[in-house]
Amino acid sequence: MQNGDQHYSMEDETYTDIDGKAISLECQSHSGFCREFTVSSAKVSIGRVMAYTCAVWLSAYIIFFVTENTAVLSSAIIITLVGMMVHIHFVKVDHETLLIIGSLGVQVSSSYASGRESTDFIEMGKIKDIVINEAIHMVRKIKDIVINEAIHMQTVIYYLCILLKDPSDPEAVSSVVPLFQSSKPRLNCLVKVYKSCQEILAKC
Amino acid sequence: MVLKIFFPQCCNKADSGLLVGRWIPGQNSAVVLAVIHYPFIPGQVKQYIHQMRGQSGVDLTVLGSWSMPKEGQEGMESFLRDLSTIFPQGQWLQLSREMGKIGFRCHVLTRDPNGKLIQQEKELKEDGGGEKGGKGGEGKKGGTKRGGGENKVEGEEGGGEKDKVIFIHYEQRKVMLSQLHPIENGVPDPQTESQLPQVFGTVCQSEPLFFLDKYDDGPVKMTHWQSEGREGSIIVELMKQASTPVCLLTTWILTLWTSLCSSRILNVRPMRFISSKLSTCVQLSYRTEHLQTVCSPTRATAHNHFMRKANIFVSFFVDVSLGLLLVSWMYRENRIGKLADTLVPAADYVAKELEELLQWLMGAPAGLKMNRALDQVLGRFFLYHIHLWISYIHLMSPFVEMILWYVGLSACLGLTFALSLLSDITALLTFHIYCFYVYGARLYCMTVYGLSSLWRLFRGKKWNVLRQRVDSCSYDLDQLFIGTLLFTILLFLLPTTALYYLVFTLLRLVVVMFQGVLHLSVDFINSFPLFAMGLRLFRSYRLAEGVKFRVLCEEPGTPLHLMMDINPLKVSSVVQTYRTPTYSCYPKDSWLALCKKLFLGELIYPWKHKTTKID
C-alpha cells in the first residue's frame, strides 16, 4: 500500500545497546500527534540455547553414569524444558514500545519472546515531562577466562524516563518511570526518541 | 487541546440519528453513550434525556448528530446542521461515516459568544508524500498491535493551526461492568479527577439509559449495547427472588445464636478463658461474624462491599463443601472408629518414648556427666507426671470413640473447623509436654537469673532497681560468703537444668510448628479471595488496572482511530486488594528476640492471635 504511516528505521545508523549488542529502532507516525517507537533487542540465539542444553544434559549423563538412577535423566529434561519456558515467558524481552498520543497519554509496553505483552498507560495529566537522565551502572565483566577474574566497572549510562507529577504539588516530581529498561539503547537512539516526544508534548 | 471522542463499538453500524452522551469538563472530551434514531420528536427527546439525567445522575446531553447514509439517503447535510439549532449546545459534533469505508469524519460546530454558529473544519487532508520505509532488522509483526496492514498517513499542512480529533472506540458492555483500580473511596472532585475514571464512571452510572431496547414501545428508539434485547439470566433472577427470605431467616438464626453465646451463663471467666484458647471456638465466632456480613438484607452498593460479601460467600461455600467431602470420606467404612482406636495407642507410644528419653537423661546422655542427685529428682518428677497422664488417658479411653464421632460431625461446618479441631486435639494430647516445658523453663530461668545476680555479687556489684543500672556495692563478709557458695552450687547444677530445658523446649517447638502449620492453612482458607480470583481468571475485564490503546488501521483523510482495551489487574494485586482481613497468625517476636528469650528461659508463645480488623 502506498499510503502508509511514515516509518523511519535504521537509515544509515545502526543502534547498539550499552553492552554493544545490535538493536533496532522503528518509528511510526500515525498522525501529527501520535507516534510509536519500537526498540527491538536481539532474539534468543540458537547457539546459546544449544550450548545450555548440551551442558545440562552432559552433566545429567555423567551423574547418571555415576549413580545409575534414571530419575536424573528425566529431571534434567524437565529442568531444561521448564527453564526454557520460564526464560521466554518471563525473562526475555523481544521488543519494547512507546506509544505517545498527544493530550491523551503515553503507553509503555514490553513484549516477551513468548508473545506475552505487559502494558502500562500513563495519562497526560499525570506526566510532567519526558527527559533523558544519567545513571551510574554497575557492570561486572569477566576479564579473561584464563585469569578468571571479575572486574567491577562503573559506567555512566543514559536512560529515557517519564517524570510524573505529584498530585498535591504541581511543581514537584513524585516519581520517575524509566523506559526501555531491557533493551537499554545508547544515547543516539534515545535522543531521537526524545526529540520526537518533545515535539508532541510541546504541541498539546 | 485535541478533541477526544469516546465512541462505543456497538454504534459503529447504527443508523443515522442523534448522539447522546456527556461532555467531560476540562478535558475537551466527549463520551458517546447511545444513538437516538429518526423519526423522533425533539420535545420528547429532551424530556427523555431530562428524565434519564435525574435517574442516573449523569450530566447527559445531546452531543451532535451521527449520519451513516444508506442508499438513496444522500443530502442530509443541511438537515443535520439545522438540528443543531433545535438542541442548543456549546459545541455540536457532526460525525459521519460512509458505507463501505471504515473511517469516520467529524465536523465540529461551535457557538461563538453572539450565538452564531461557526463551522470549523476538522477534516484532515491526505499527505501525498507518505513513504513507507522498510522496517529494519526484523520481519513484519503479528497483527494485533497494528491491526494488520498499514496505517494511513495523517500529515498536517504547514499553513495554520488545525484542531485535531481522536476517535477512541470502546466496548460499552465491558467498560460498564469494569471497575478501575485503585478504588477511590468517597466522591472525588470532578475538576481534578483524571479522564479515565470519569469515562468509566459515566458509562457505569448510565445504566438506566440502557434499559430501553429496540423492541420497546418507548418515545425514542436508541442503539446501545443492550438494544438487541436486555440481558438476563433466569437463574440469577430466581436467586435474587429467593435470597431475601433466606437472608432474613439466616439473620434471625444468627441473632439467636449470638445472644445465646453472649448470655451470662456462658460468659463466666473460666469459660471465656477456655474459649479464647481453643481455636475451634475462635473460628466459630469468626465465621458467625462473616455470615452476619453476608446475610445482611441490605444490598451492597459500593464495589468493595460487594466484593467482600461475594468473597466471603464463595469461600464459605467452598469450605463447607470440602468439609462435607471430608466427613463423607471419614465416616465411610467407619474410618473415624479406626482413628479413635489408634488415638489411645498413639498416646501410649508417645508416653513410652518420653519415658525412655527421661531414662536416657537420667543416665549419661551423650556422654555428659550429670549431677546425680538433681538428675534423679527431676527424672522421677517427670516420670511420675507421665504415669499420671497415662492413667487419665486410659480412664477416658472407652469414651474416646463416641466423643470423636460426635465432634467429628462438626467438620460439616467446614474444612477450617476440621483443621482447628485437629489443632485443638493435638494441643490437648500434648498437654503434658507443655507442662514439662513450663517446669523446665521456669527452673532454668530461675537458675540463670540467680547466676547473673550472684555473678554481680561475685564482682562486687549490684542491680539498682530504681536507676535500672548496675552499681557497685560493698557487701559484708558473710553476705559474700553465702553468695559465693550459692553461686558455685548453681553453676555446677547449670548443665543438668540446661539439658532438661533444651530437650523439653525442642519437643515443645515441634508441637508448636505443627499447630502453626494448621493455623496458617486455616488462615489461608479464610482470607483468600476466591471470588475475586475467579473473576480475574474468567471475566478479566471486570477488574481493571488501566487501559491499553491500539491504533486501528484507517483510510486517508480520516482522523486517528484508537481502540481502548481494558488492562486487567495483576494477580498479585487482586490478592492484596481483596484479601479478607482475618485474625492472622504471625510470629509475635522476630527471630532475634525469640532466640534471646530462649536463651534466658522466658516462656515463649510464638503465635499471637490478632482480633479481626474492622475497616
mmCIF file of C-alpha atoms in Angstrom, chain B residues 101-234:
data_model
loop_
_atom_site.group_PDB
_atom_site.id
_atom_site.type_symbol
_atom_site.label_atom_id
_atom_site.label_comp_id
_atom_site.label_asym_id
_atom_site.label_seq_id
_atom_site.Cartn_x
_atom_site.Cartn_y
_atom_site.Cartn_z
ATOM 1 C CA LYS B 101 -15.469 2.853 4.271
ATOM 2 C CA ILE B 102 -14.026 2.285 7.691
ATOM 3 C CA GLY B 103 -13.084 5.761 8.827
ATOM 4 C CA PHE B 104 -15.303 8.435 10.369
ATOM 5 C CA ARG B 105 -15.370 12.093 9.614
ATOM 6 C CA CYS B 106 -16.036 14.764 12.122
ATOM 7 C CA HIS B 107 -17.193 18.348 11.787
ATOM 8 C CA VAL B 108 -17.427 20.487 14.878
ATOM 9 C CA LEU B 109 -19.728 23.474 15.042
ATOM 10 C CA THR B 110 -19.110 25.901 17.856
ATOM 11 C CA ARG B 111 -21.291 28.662 19.033
ATOM 12 C CA ASP B 112 -19.436 31.925 19.432
ATOM 13 C CA PRO B 113 -20.495 34.354 22.185
ATOM 14 C CA ASN B 114 -23.040 36.005 19.890
ATOM 15 C CA GLY B 115 -24.911 32.783 19.423
ATOM 16 C CA LYS B 116 -23.905 32.405 15.821
ATOM 17 C CA LEU B 117 -22.649 29.152 14.562
ATOM 18 C CA ILE B 118 -19.161 28.898 13.228
ATOM 19 C CA GLN B 119 -18.150 25.895 11.334
ATOM 20 C CA GLN B 120 -14.705 24.594 11.903
ATOM 21 C CA GLU B 121 -13.372 22.085 9.555
ATOM 22 C CA LYS B 122 -11.812 19.181 11.294
ATOM 23 C CA GLU B 123 -11.178 17.224 8.187
ATOM 24 C CA LEU B 124 -7.623 16.393 7.616
ATOM 25 C CA LYS B 125 -6.072 16.244 4.227
ATOM 26 C CA GLU B 126 -4.000 13.470 2.915
ATOM 27 C CA ASP B 127 -0.320 13.959 2.747
ATOM 28 C CA GLY B 128 0.798 12.748 -0.639
ATOM 29 C CA GLY B 129 4.367 12.149 0.269
ATOM 30 C CA GLY B 130 3.833 9.398 2.786
ATOM 31 C CA GLU B 131 6.562 6.969 2.153
ATOM 32 C CA LYS B 132 6.670 3.751 3.938
ATOM 33 C CA GLY B 133 10.223 2.967 4.876
ATOM 34 C CA GLY B 134 11.258 -0.587 5.300
ATOM 35 C CA LYS B 135 11.400 -1.961 8.769
ATOM 36 C CA GLY B 136 14.830 -2.630 9.973
ATOM 37 C CA GLY B 137 16.100 -5.750 11.460
ATOM 38 C CA GLU B 138 13.041 -7.885 11.679
ATOM 39 C CA GLY B 139 10.104 -9.078 9.761
ATOM 40 C CA LYS B 140 6.514 -7.995 9.982
ATOM 41 C CA LYS B 141 4.959 -8.264 13.357
ATOM 42 C CA GLY B 142 1.729 -10.093 14.057
ATOM 43 C CA GLY B 143 -1.447 -8.258 13.524
ATOM 44 C CA THR B 144 -2.860 -7.444 16.905
ATOM 45 C CA LYS B 145 -0.977 -4.277 17.654
ATOM 46 C CA ARG B 146 -1.337 -2.582 14.307
ATOM 47 C CA GLY B 147 -4.499 -4.210 13.114
ATOM 48 C CA GLY B 148 -2.632 -5.784 10.240
ATOM 49 C CA GLY B 149 -1.889 -3.708 7.208
ATOM 50 C CA GLU B 150 -0.515 -0.245 7.238
ATOM 51 C CA ASN B 151 -1.857 2.765 8.971
ATOM 52 C CA LYS B 152 -2.650 5.717 6.913
ATOM 53 C CA VAL B 153 -0.768 8.916 6.894
ATOM 54 C CA GLU B 154 -2.111 11.829 8.841
ATOM 55 C CA GLY B 155 0.080 14.598 7.651
ATOM 56 C CA GLU B 156 -0.545 18.119 8.642
ATOM 57 C CA GLU B 157 -0.462 21.037 6.372
ATOM 58 C CA GLY B 158 2.075 23.659 7.132
ATOM 59 C CA GLY B 159 -0.351 26.531 6.982
ATOM 60 C CA GLY B 160 -2.338 27.352 10.080
ATOM 61 C CA GLU B 161 -3.135 25.515 13.263
ATOM 62 C CA LYS B 162 -5.894 22.985 12.944
ATOM 63 C CA ASP B 163 -7.517 21.369 15.899
ATOM 64 C CA LYS B 164 -7.421 17.627 15.845
ATOM 65 C CA VAL B 165 -9.818 14.858 16.678
ATOM 66 C CA ILE B 166 -9.161 11.420 18.084
ATOM 67 C CA PHE B 167 -11.799 8.713 17.995
ATOM 68 C CA ILE B 168 -11.423 6.245 20.809
ATOM 69 C CA HIS B 169 -13.527 3.121 20.364
ATOM 70 C CA TYR B 170 -14.566 1.261 23.475
ATOM 71 C CA GLU B 171 -16.618 -1.810 24.150
ATOM 72 C CA GLN B 172 -19.564 -0.490 26.093
ATOM 73 C CA ARG B 173 -20.581 -3.585 27.983
ATOM 74 C CA LYS B 174 -17.084 -4.287 29.254
ATOM 75 C CA VAL B 175 -16.437 -0.714 30.309
ATOM 76 C CA MET B 176 -19.766 -0.587 32.088
ATOM 77 C CA LEU B 177 -19.086 -3.718 34.104
ATOM 78 C CA SER B 178 -15.468 -2.944 34.838
ATOM 79 C CA GLN B 179 -14.067 -1.362 37.975
ATOM 80 C CA LEU B 180 -10.916 0.737 37.819
ATOM 81 C CA HIS B 181 -8.316 0.166 40.492
ATOM 82 C CA PRO B 182 -7.073 1.674 42.775
ATOM 83 C CA ILE B 183 -10.553 2.235 44.073
ATOM 84 C CA GLU B 184 -11.226 5.735 45.314
ATOM 85 C CA ASN B 185 -13.335 5.931 48.413
ATOM 86 C CA GLY B 186 -15.564 8.925 48.657
ATOM 87 C CA VAL B 187 -16.595 11.351 45.941
ATOM 88 C CA PRO B 188 -13.695 12.806 44.010
ATOM 89 C CA ASP B 189 -13.601 16.408 42.888
ATOM 90 C CA PRO B 190 -14.727 16.492 39.252
ATOM 91 C CA GLN B 191 -12.292 19.231 38.355
ATOM 92 C CA THR B 192 -9.151 17.435 39.387
ATOM 93 C CA GLU B 193 -10.206 13.895 38.568
ATOM 94 C CA SER B 194 -8.375 12.417 35.664
ATOM 95 C CA GLN B 195 -10.031 11.456 32.454
ATOM 96 C CA LEU B 196 -10.245 7.690 32.524
ATOM 97 C CA PRO B 197 -12.044 7.333 35.856
ATOM 98 C CA GLN B 198 -14.551 9.903 34.625
ATOM 99 C CA VAL B 199 -15.170 7.955 31.414
ATOM 100 C CA PHE B 200 -15.604 4.705 33.299
ATOM 101 C CA GLY B 201 -17.802 6.368 35.872
ATOM 102 C CA THR B 202 -20.012 7.920 33.200
ATOM 103 C CA VAL B 203 -20.648 4.646 31.402
ATOM 104 C CA CYS B 204 -21.180 2.800 34.653
ATOM 105 C CA GLN B 205 -23.687 5.260 36.051
ATOM 106 C CA SER B 206 -25.656 5.476 32.801
ATOM 107 C CA GLU B 207 -27.125 2.054 33.311
ATOM 108 C CA PRO B 208 -30.733 3.364 33.307
ATOM 109 C CA LEU B 209 -30.113 4.668 29.815
ATOM 110 C CA PHE B 210 -29.503 1.161 28.539
ATOM 111 C CA PHE B 211 -32.810 -0.284 29.648
ATOM 112 C CA LEU B 212 -34.828 0.580 26.545
ATOM 113 C CA ASP B 213 -34.229 -1.884 23.763
ATOM 114 C CA LYS B 214 -35.442 -1.731 20.196
ATOM 115 C CA TYR B 215 -38.498 -3.852 20.842
ATOM 116 C CA ASP B 216 -39.914 -1.489 23.448
ATOM 117 C CA ASP B 217 -42.644 0.967 22.516
ATOM 118 C CA GLY B 218 -40.893 3.899 24.049
ATOM 119 C CA PRO B 219 -40.857 7.526 22.948
ATOM 120 C CA VAL B 220 -37.411 7.135 21.430
ATOM 121 C CA LYS B 221 -35.595 4.410 19.523
ATOM 122 C CA MET B 222 -31.988 4.030 20.541
ATOM 123 C CA THR B 223 -28.924 1.957 19.761
ATOM 124 C CA HIS B 224 -26.599 0.944 22.561
ATOM 125 C CA TRP B 225 -25.081 -2.320 23.735
ATOM 126 C CA GLN B 226 -28.340 -3.695 25.026
ATOM 127 C CA SER B 227 -30.577 -2.520 22.190
ATOM 128 C CA GLU B 228 -30.850 -6.016 20.784
ATOM 129 C CA GLY B 229 -32.621 -7.075 23.915
ATOM 130 C CA ARG B 230 -31.935 -6.898 27.615
ATOM 131 C CA GLU B 231 -29.524 -9.402 29.053
ATOM 132 C CA GLY B 232 -30.635 -11.552 31.891
ATOM 133 C CA SER B 233 -30.326 -14.985 33.293
ATOM 134 C CA ILE B 234 -33.256 -16.814 34.800
#
